[in-house]
Amino acid sequence: MEHEFSYTSEEINDKLSSIINETLGDIDVNNAFDKTIGKPKVTGIAGDVIEQSVLGYPANSDQKPDIIVDGKNVEVKTTGVKYSTKSLKKKKQTVADFEAKEPMSVTAVSPEKIVDETFDDSNFWHKLENILFFYYHYDSPTTVKSWEYKDFKVVGAEFHEFSNADKERLKQDWEKVRDFIKKKKKKKKTDGS
């Protein structure tokens, strides 16, 4: 069965090239910003615009990748970037001068499921294995209201696949979490709680 939201990398690149340097407000053809009216904080509004107006699928919180690209499951993440402090001293900044605005959460770990998973079959790895990042320029030195995100421009996107070394580090950290949860569950069982 074909995934409802399936694309080729060429289609993704075409979509991206049509929105680079456009504001989130300009590309919001599905009116995601309507839900920000009167609400100063709406988490994930930039991602809602990318998901609904650029890629054409509804927002979701499923523990599975969002789309298929060239036959691979792909998680879509949208995040703000800002110019690094070091780059602000330069007269002209480039995309290479951006850094993350804040840490990003990719997926939650379910204590009920993780104890029976292996890393390669985990929800965690399935969401991390292939990620498509969309970046918008958080062009403000201070926190803005949710509706002000409409003025931020899309500055790029990239497919990310972890190296084997990075995957091994992720696996080791994931296994520490899984083993900790297993230990706690086992202790709870033996304590009769």
PDB file of C-alpha atoms in Angstrom:
ATOM      1  CA  MET A   1       0.000   0.000   0.000  1.00  0.00           C
ATOM      2  CA  GLU A   2       1.423   3.384  -0.994  1.00  0.00           C
ATOM      3  CA  HIS A   3       1.761   6.048   1.688  1.00  0.00           C
ATOM      4  CA  GLU A   4      -0.708   8.894   1.185  1.00  0.00           C
ATOM      5  CA  PHE A   5       2.068  11.494   1.512  1.00  0.00           C
ATOM      6  CA  SER A   6       4.743  10.137  -0.786  1.00  0.00           C
ATOM      7  CA  TYR A   7       7.192  12.279  -2.755  1.00  0.00           C
ATOM      8  CA  THR A   8      10.373  12.074  -4.765  1.00  0.00           C
ATOM      9  CA  SER A   9      13.396  14.074  -3.598  1.00  0.00           C
ATOM     10  CA  GLU A  10      12.971  16.107  -6.786  1.00  0.00           C
ATOM     11  CA  GLU A  11       9.421  17.046  -5.745  1.00  0.00           C
ATOM     12  CA  ILE A  12      10.686  18.039  -2.280  1.00  0.00           C
ATOM     13  CA  ASN A  13      13.456  20.151  -3.843  1.00  0.00           C
ATOM     14  CA  ASP A  14      10.897  21.842  -6.126  1.00  0.00           C
ATOM     15  CA  LYS A  15       8.683  22.606  -3.121  1.00  0.00           C
ATOM     16  CA  LEU A  16      11.654  23.992  -1.221  1.00  0.00           C
ATOM     17  CA  SER A  17      12.900  26.169  -4.068  1.00  0.00           C
ATOM     18  CA  SER A  18       9.442  27.721  -4.332  1.00  0.00           C
ATOM     19  CA  ILE A  19       9.449  28.830  -0.668  1.00  0.00           C
ATOM     20  CA  ILE A  20      13.065  29.876   0.004  1.00  0.00           C
ATOM     21  CA  ASN A  21      13.129  33.480   1.245  1.00  0.00           C
ATOM     22  CA  GLU A  22       9.327  33.524   1.428  1.00  0.00           C
ATOM     23  CA  THR A  23       7.754  34.335   4.779  1.00  0.00           C
ATOM     24  CA  LEU A  24       5.783  31.722   6.675  1.00  0.00           C
ATOM     25  CA  GLY A  25       2.770  34.025   6.322  1.00  0.00           C
ATOM     26  CA  ASP A  26       3.128  34.145   2.518  1.00  0.00           C
ATOM     27  CA  ILE A  27       3.267  30.361   2.179  1.00  0.00           C
ATOM     28  CA  ASP A  28       0.425  29.714   4.657  1.00  0.00           C
ATOM     29  CA  VAL A  29      -2.207  28.884   2.011  1.00  0.00           C
ATOM     30  CA  ASN A  30      -4.098  26.650   4.467  1.00  0.00           C
ATOM     31  CA  ASN A  31      -4.472  29.393   7.095  1.00  0.00           C
ATOM     32  CA  ALA A  32      -2.562  27.751   9.941  1.00  0.00           C
ATOM     33  CA  PHE A  33      -1.965  31.197  11.420  1.00  0.00           C
ATOM     34  CA  ASP A  34      -5.711  31.611  12.013  1.00  0.00           C
ATOM     35  CA  LYS A  35      -5.365  29.553  15.192  1.00  0.00           C
ATOM     36  CA  THR A  36      -2.881  32.086  16.607  1.00  0.00           C
ATOM     37  CA  ILE A  37      -5.427  34.912  16.721  1.00  0.00           C
ATOM     38  CA  GLY A  38      -5.660  36.034  20.330  1.00  0.00           C
ATOM     39  CA  LYS A  39      -3.226  33.336  21.468  1.00  0.00           C
ATOM     40  CA  PRO A  40       0.264  34.699  22.167  1.00  0.00           C
ATOM     41  CA  LYS A  41       1.863  31.221  22.266  1.00  0.00           C
ATOM     42  CA  VAL A  42       1.011  28.453  19.812  1.00  0.00           C
ATOM     43  CA  THR A  43       3.709  25.796  19.845  1.00  0.00           C
ATOM     44  CA  GLY A  44       4.721  24.445  16.449  1.00  0.00           C
ATOM     45  CA  ILE A  45       3.031  27.042  14.254  1.00  0.00           C
ATOM     46  CA  ALA A  46       5.975  27.143  11.804  1.00  0.00           C
ATOM     47  CA  GLY A  47       5.869  23.348  11.493  1.00  0.00           C
ATOM     48  CA  ASP A  48       2.116  23.466  10.926  1.00  0.00           C
ATOM     49  CA  VAL A  49       2.655  25.838   7.989  1.00  0.00           C
ATOM     50  CA  ILE A  50       5.325  23.595   6.416  1.00  0.00           C
ATOM     51  CA  GLU A  51       3.324  20.408   6.970  1.00  0.00           C
ATOM     52  CA  GLN A  52      -0.068  21.718   5.853  1.00  0.00           C
ATOM     53  CA  SER A  53       0.740  24.341   3.207  1.00  0.00           C
ATOM     54  CA  VAL A  54       4.006  23.105   1.695  1.00  0.00           C
ATOM     55  CA  LEU A  55       3.810  19.328   2.034  1.00  0.00           C
ATOM     56  CA  GLY A  56       0.014  19.084   2.164  1.00  0.00           C
ATOM     57  CA  TYR A  57      -0.534  16.784   5.123  1.00  0.00           C
ATOM     58  CA  PRO A  58      -2.290  17.485   8.439  1.00  0.00           C
ATOM     59  CA  ALA A  59      -0.343  18.054  11.649  1.00  0.00           C
ATOM     60  CA  ASN A  60      -0.008  14.921  13.762  1.00  0.00           C
ATOM     61  CA  SER A  61       1.762  13.657  16.843  1.00  0.00           C
ATOM     62  CA  ASP A  62       2.098  10.048  15.702  1.00  0.00           C
ATOM     63  CA  GLN A  63       5.182   8.129  16.765  1.00  0.00           C
ATOM     64  CA  LYS A  64       5.973   7.290  13.159  1.00  0.00           C
ATOM     65  CA  PRO A  65       7.635   9.222  10.323  1.00  0.00           C
ATOM     66  CA  ASP A  66       5.529  11.836   8.530  1.00  0.00           C
ATOM     67  CA  ILE A  67       6.121  11.221   4.826  1.00  0.00           C
ATOM     68  CA  ILE A  68       7.800   8.907   2.319  1.00  0.00           C
ATOM     69  CA  VAL A  69      10.565  10.301   0.107  1.00  0.00           C
ATOM     70  CA  ASP A  70      12.108   8.088  -2.572  1.00  0.00           C
ATOM     71  CA  GLY A  71      10.668   5.053  -0.783  1.00  0.00           C
ATOM     72  CA  LYS A  72      12.123   5.966   2.626  1.00  0.00           C
ATOM     73  CA  ASN A  73      10.172   6.904   5.748  1.00  0.00           C
ATOM     74  CA  VAL A  74      11.037  10.508   6.594  1.00  0.00           C
ATOM     75  CA  GLU A  75      10.360  12.588   9.687  1.00  0.00           C
ATOM     76  CA  VAL A  76       9.756  16.302   8.993  1.00  0.00           C
ATOM     77  CA  LYS A  77      11.011  18.841  11.523  1.00  0.00           C
ATOM     78  CA  THR A  78      10.802  22.614  11.294  1.00  0.00           C
ATOM     79  CA  THR A  79      13.023  24.761  13.461  1.00  0.00           C
ATOM     80  CA  GLY A  80      14.099  28.335  13.889  1.00  0.00           C
ATOM     81  CA  VAL A  81      17.659  29.445  13.275  1.00  0.00           C
ATOM     82  CA  LYS A  82      19.361  32.718  14.153  1.00  0.00           C
ATOM     83  CA  TYR A  83      22.656  34.288  13.269  1.00  0.00           C
ATOM     84  CA  SER A  84      25.428  33.134  15.576  1.00  0.00           C
ATOM     85  CA  THR A  85      26.858  35.751  17.894  1.00  0.00           C
ATOM     86  CA  LYS A  86      30.184  35.451  16.090  1.00  0.00           C
ATOM     87  CA  SER A  87      28.600  36.053  12.679  1.00  0.00           C
ATOM     88  CA  LEU A  88      26.826  39.208  13.844  1.00  0.00           C
ATOM     89  CA  LYS A  89      30.214  40.919  13.946  1.00  0.00           C
ATOM     90  CA  LYS A  90      30.564  40.424  10.184  1.00  0.00           C
ATOM     91  CA  LYS A  91      29.138  42.951   7.736  1.00  0.00           C
ATOM     92  CA  LYS A  92      27.297  40.328   5.705  1.00  0.00           C
ATOM     93  CA  GLN A  93      25.918  37.048   7.041  1.00  0.00           C
ATOM     94  CA  THR A  94      25.354  33.900   4.997  1.00  0.00           C
ATOM     95  CA  VAL A  95      23.261  30.801   5.607  1.00  0.00           C
ATOM     96  CA  ALA A  96      26.419  29.152   6.971  1.00  0.00           C
ATOM     97  CA  ASP A  97      26.370  31.688   9.837  1.00  0.00           C
ATOM     98  CA  PHE A  98      23.114  30.327  11.279  1.00  0.00           C
ATOM     99  CA  GLU A  99      22.831  28.274  14.441  1.00  0.00           C
ATOM    100  CA  ALA A 100      19.859  26.637  16.127  1.00  0.00           C
ATOM    101  CA  LYS A 101      17.589  29.001  18.017  1.00  0.00           C
ATOM    102  CA  GLU A 102      16.928  26.338  20.669  1.00  0.00           C
ATOM    103  CA  PRO A 103      17.178  22.566  21.263  1.00  0.00           C
ATOM    104  CA  MET A 104      14.682  20.421  19.360  1.00  0.00           C
ATOM    105  CA  SER A 105      12.648  17.433  20.464  1.00  0.00           C
ATOM    106  CA  VAL A 106      12.236  14.755  17.802  1.00  0.00           C
ATOM    107  CA  THR A 107      10.046  12.215  19.570  1.00  0.00           C
ATOM    108  CA  ALA A 108       8.901  11.080  22.972  1.00  0.00           C
ATOM    109  CA  VAL A 109       9.893   7.709  24.394  1.00  0.00           C
ATOM    110  CA  SER A 110       7.000   5.560  25.535  1.00  0.00           C
ATOM    111  CA  PRO A 111       7.960   3.677  28.743  1.00  0.00           C
ATOM    112  CA  GLU A 112       5.375   0.987  27.974  1.00  0.00           C
ATOM    113  CA  LYS A 113       6.808   0.252  24.525  1.00  0.00           C
ATOM    114  CA  ILE A 114      10.540   0.851  24.896  1.00  0.00           C
ATOM    115  CA  VAL A 115      11.086  -2.130  27.214  1.00  0.00           C
ATOM    116  CA  ASP A 116      10.091  -4.531  24.429  1.00  0.00           C
ATOM    117  CA  GLU A 117      11.938  -2.771  21.595  1.00  0.00           C
ATOM    118  CA  THR A 118      15.380  -3.151  20.091  1.00  0.00           C
ATOM    119  CA  PHE A 119      17.070   0.013  18.905  1.00  0.00           C
ATOM    120  CA  ASP A 120      16.771  -0.786  15.186  1.00  0.00           C
ATOM    121  CA  ASP A 121      13.035  -1.508  15.555  1.00  0.00           C
ATOM    122  CA  SER A 122      12.278   1.337  17.976  1.00  0.00           C
ATOM    123  CA  ASN A 123       9.920   4.231  17.331  1.00  0.00           C
ATOM    124  CA  PHE A 124      12.836   6.456  18.304  1.00  0.00           C
ATOM    125  CA  TRP A 125      15.133   5.209  15.530  1.00  0.00           C
ATOM    126  CA  HIS A 126      12.349   5.072  12.952  1.00  0.00           C
ATOM    127  CA  LYS A 127      11.796   8.798  13.467  1.00  0.00           C
ATOM    128  CA  LEU A 128      15.501   9.655  13.454  1.00  0.00           C
ATOM    129  CA  GLU A 129      16.744   7.446  10.648  1.00  0.00           C
ATOM    130  CA  ASN A 130      15.784   9.904   7.885  1.00  0.00           C
ATOM    131  CA  ILE A 131      14.916  13.485   8.791  1.00  0.00           C
ATOM    132  CA  LEU A 132      13.977  16.391   6.577  1.00  0.00           C
ATOM    133  CA  PHE A 133      14.724  19.662   8.374  1.00  0.00           C
ATOM    134  CA  PHE A 134      13.096  22.927   7.317  1.00  0.00           C
ATOM    135  CA  TYR A 135      14.711  26.090   8.686  1.00  0.00           C
ATOM    136  CA  TYR A 136      13.182  29.518   9.151  1.00  0.00           C
ATOM    137  CA  HIS A 137      15.085  32.610  10.251  1.00  0.00           C
ATOM    138  CA  TYR A 138      13.914  33.589  13.728  1.00  0.00           C
ATOM    139  CA  ASP A 139      14.660  37.214  12.979  1.00  0.00           C
ATOM    140  CA  SER A 140      14.100  38.752  16.388  1.00  0.00           C
ATOM    141  CA  PRO A 141      16.402  39.252  19.370  1.00  0.00           C
ATOM    142  CA  THR A 142      13.450  38.752  21.728  1.00  0.00           C
ATOM    143  CA  THR A 143      10.542  36.336  22.067  1.00  0.00           C
ATOM    144  CA  VAL A 144       7.677  37.114  19.701  1.00  0.00           C
ATOM    145  CA  LYS A 145       3.954  36.372  19.782  1.00  0.00           C
ATOM    146  CA  SER A 146       2.790  33.353  17.769  1.00  0.00           C
ATOM    147  CA  TRP A 147       1.193  35.439  14.994  1.00  0.00           C
ATOM    148  CA  GLU A 148       4.482  37.313  14.465  1.00  0.00           C
ATOM    149  CA  TYR A 149       6.068  34.114  13.140  1.00  0.00           C
ATOM    150  CA  LYS A 150       4.297  34.915   9.870  1.00  0.00           C
ATOM    151  CA  ASP A 151       7.077  37.458   9.151  1.00  0.00           C
ATOM    152  CA  PHE A 152       9.922  34.919   9.452  1.00  0.00           C
ATOM    153  CA  LYS A 153      11.473  33.707   6.189  1.00  0.00           C
ATOM    154  CA  VAL A 154      12.215  30.116   5.203  1.00  0.00           C
ATOM    155  CA  VAL A 155      15.987  29.948   4.670  1.00  0.00           C
ATOM    156  CA  GLY A 156      16.644  26.319   3.848  1.00  0.00           C
ATOM    157  CA  ALA A 157      16.033  22.623   4.223  1.00  0.00           C
ATOM    158  CA  GLU A 158      18.147  19.504   4.321  1.00  0.00           C
ATOM    159  CA  PHE A 159      17.804  15.752   4.417  1.00  0.00           C
ATOM    160  CA  HIS A 160      19.839  14.351   7.291  1.00  0.00           C
ATOM    161  CA  GLU A 161      21.022  10.798   7.713  1.00  0.00           C
ATOM    162  CA  PHE A 162      23.167   9.897  10.717  1.00  0.00           C
ATOM    163  CA  SER A 163      26.627   8.431  10.224  1.00  0.00           C
ATOM    164  CA  ASN A 164      27.292   4.946  11.609  1.00  0.00           C
ATOM    165  CA  ALA A 165      29.277   6.507  14.472  1.00  0.00           C
ATOM    166  CA  ASP A 166      26.412   8.878  15.336  1.00  0.00           C
ATOM    167  CA  LYS A 167      23.929   6.027  15.124  1.00  0.00           C
ATOM    168  CA  GLU A 168      26.040   3.995  17.549  1.00  0.00           C
ATOM    169  CA  ARG A 169      26.124   6.897  20.042  1.00  0.00           C
ATOM    170  CA  LEU A 170      22.359   7.319  19.757  1.00  0.00           C
ATOM    171  CA  LYS A 171      21.909   3.577  20.242  1.00  0.00           C
ATOM    172  CA  GLN A 172      24.057   3.567  23.383  1.00  0.00           C
ATOM    173  CA  ASP A 173      22.081   6.463  24.899  1.00  0.00           C
ATOM    174  CA  TRP A 174      18.761   4.881  23.915  1.00  0.00           C
ATOM    175  CA  GLU A 175      19.798   1.554  25.473  1.00  0.00           C
ATOM    176  CA  LYS A 176      20.723   3.336  28.732  1.00  0.00           C
ATOM    177  CA  VAL A 177      17.228   4.803  28.878  1.00  0.00           C
ATOM    178  CA  ARG A 178      15.580   1.490  27.974  1.00  0.00           C
ATOM    179  CA  ASP A 179      17.638  -0.451  30.532  1.00  0.00           C
ATOM    180  CA  PHE A 180      16.872   2.129  33.237  1.00  0.00           C
ATOM    181  CA  ILE A 181      13.136   1.813  32.554  1.00  0.00           C
ATOM    182  CA  LYS A 182      13.367  -2.003  32.516  1.00  0.00           C
ATOM    183  CA  LYS A 183      15.191  -1.928  35.854  1.00  0.00           C
ATOM    184  CA  LYS A 184      12.591   0.378  37.405  1.00  0.00           C
ATOM    185  CA  LYS A 185       9.722  -1.777  36.128  1.00  0.00           C
ATOM    186  CA  LYS A 186      11.388  -4.938  37.444  1.00  0.00           C
ATOM    187  CA  LYS A 187      12.014  -3.317  40.849  1.00  0.00           C
ATOM    188  CA  LYS A 188       8.419  -2.123  41.010  1.00  0.00           C
ATOM    189  CA  LYS A 189       7.244  -5.671  40.255  1.00  0.00           C
ATOM    190  CA  THR A 190       9.469  -7.265  42.935  1.00  0.00           C
ATOM    191  CA  ASP A 191       8.477  -4.621  45.499  1.00  0.00           C
ATOM    192  CA  GLY A 192       4.831  -5.484  44.840  1.00  0.00           C
ATOM    193  CA  SER A 193       3.907  -1.922  43.924  1.00  0.00           C
TER     194      SER A 193
END
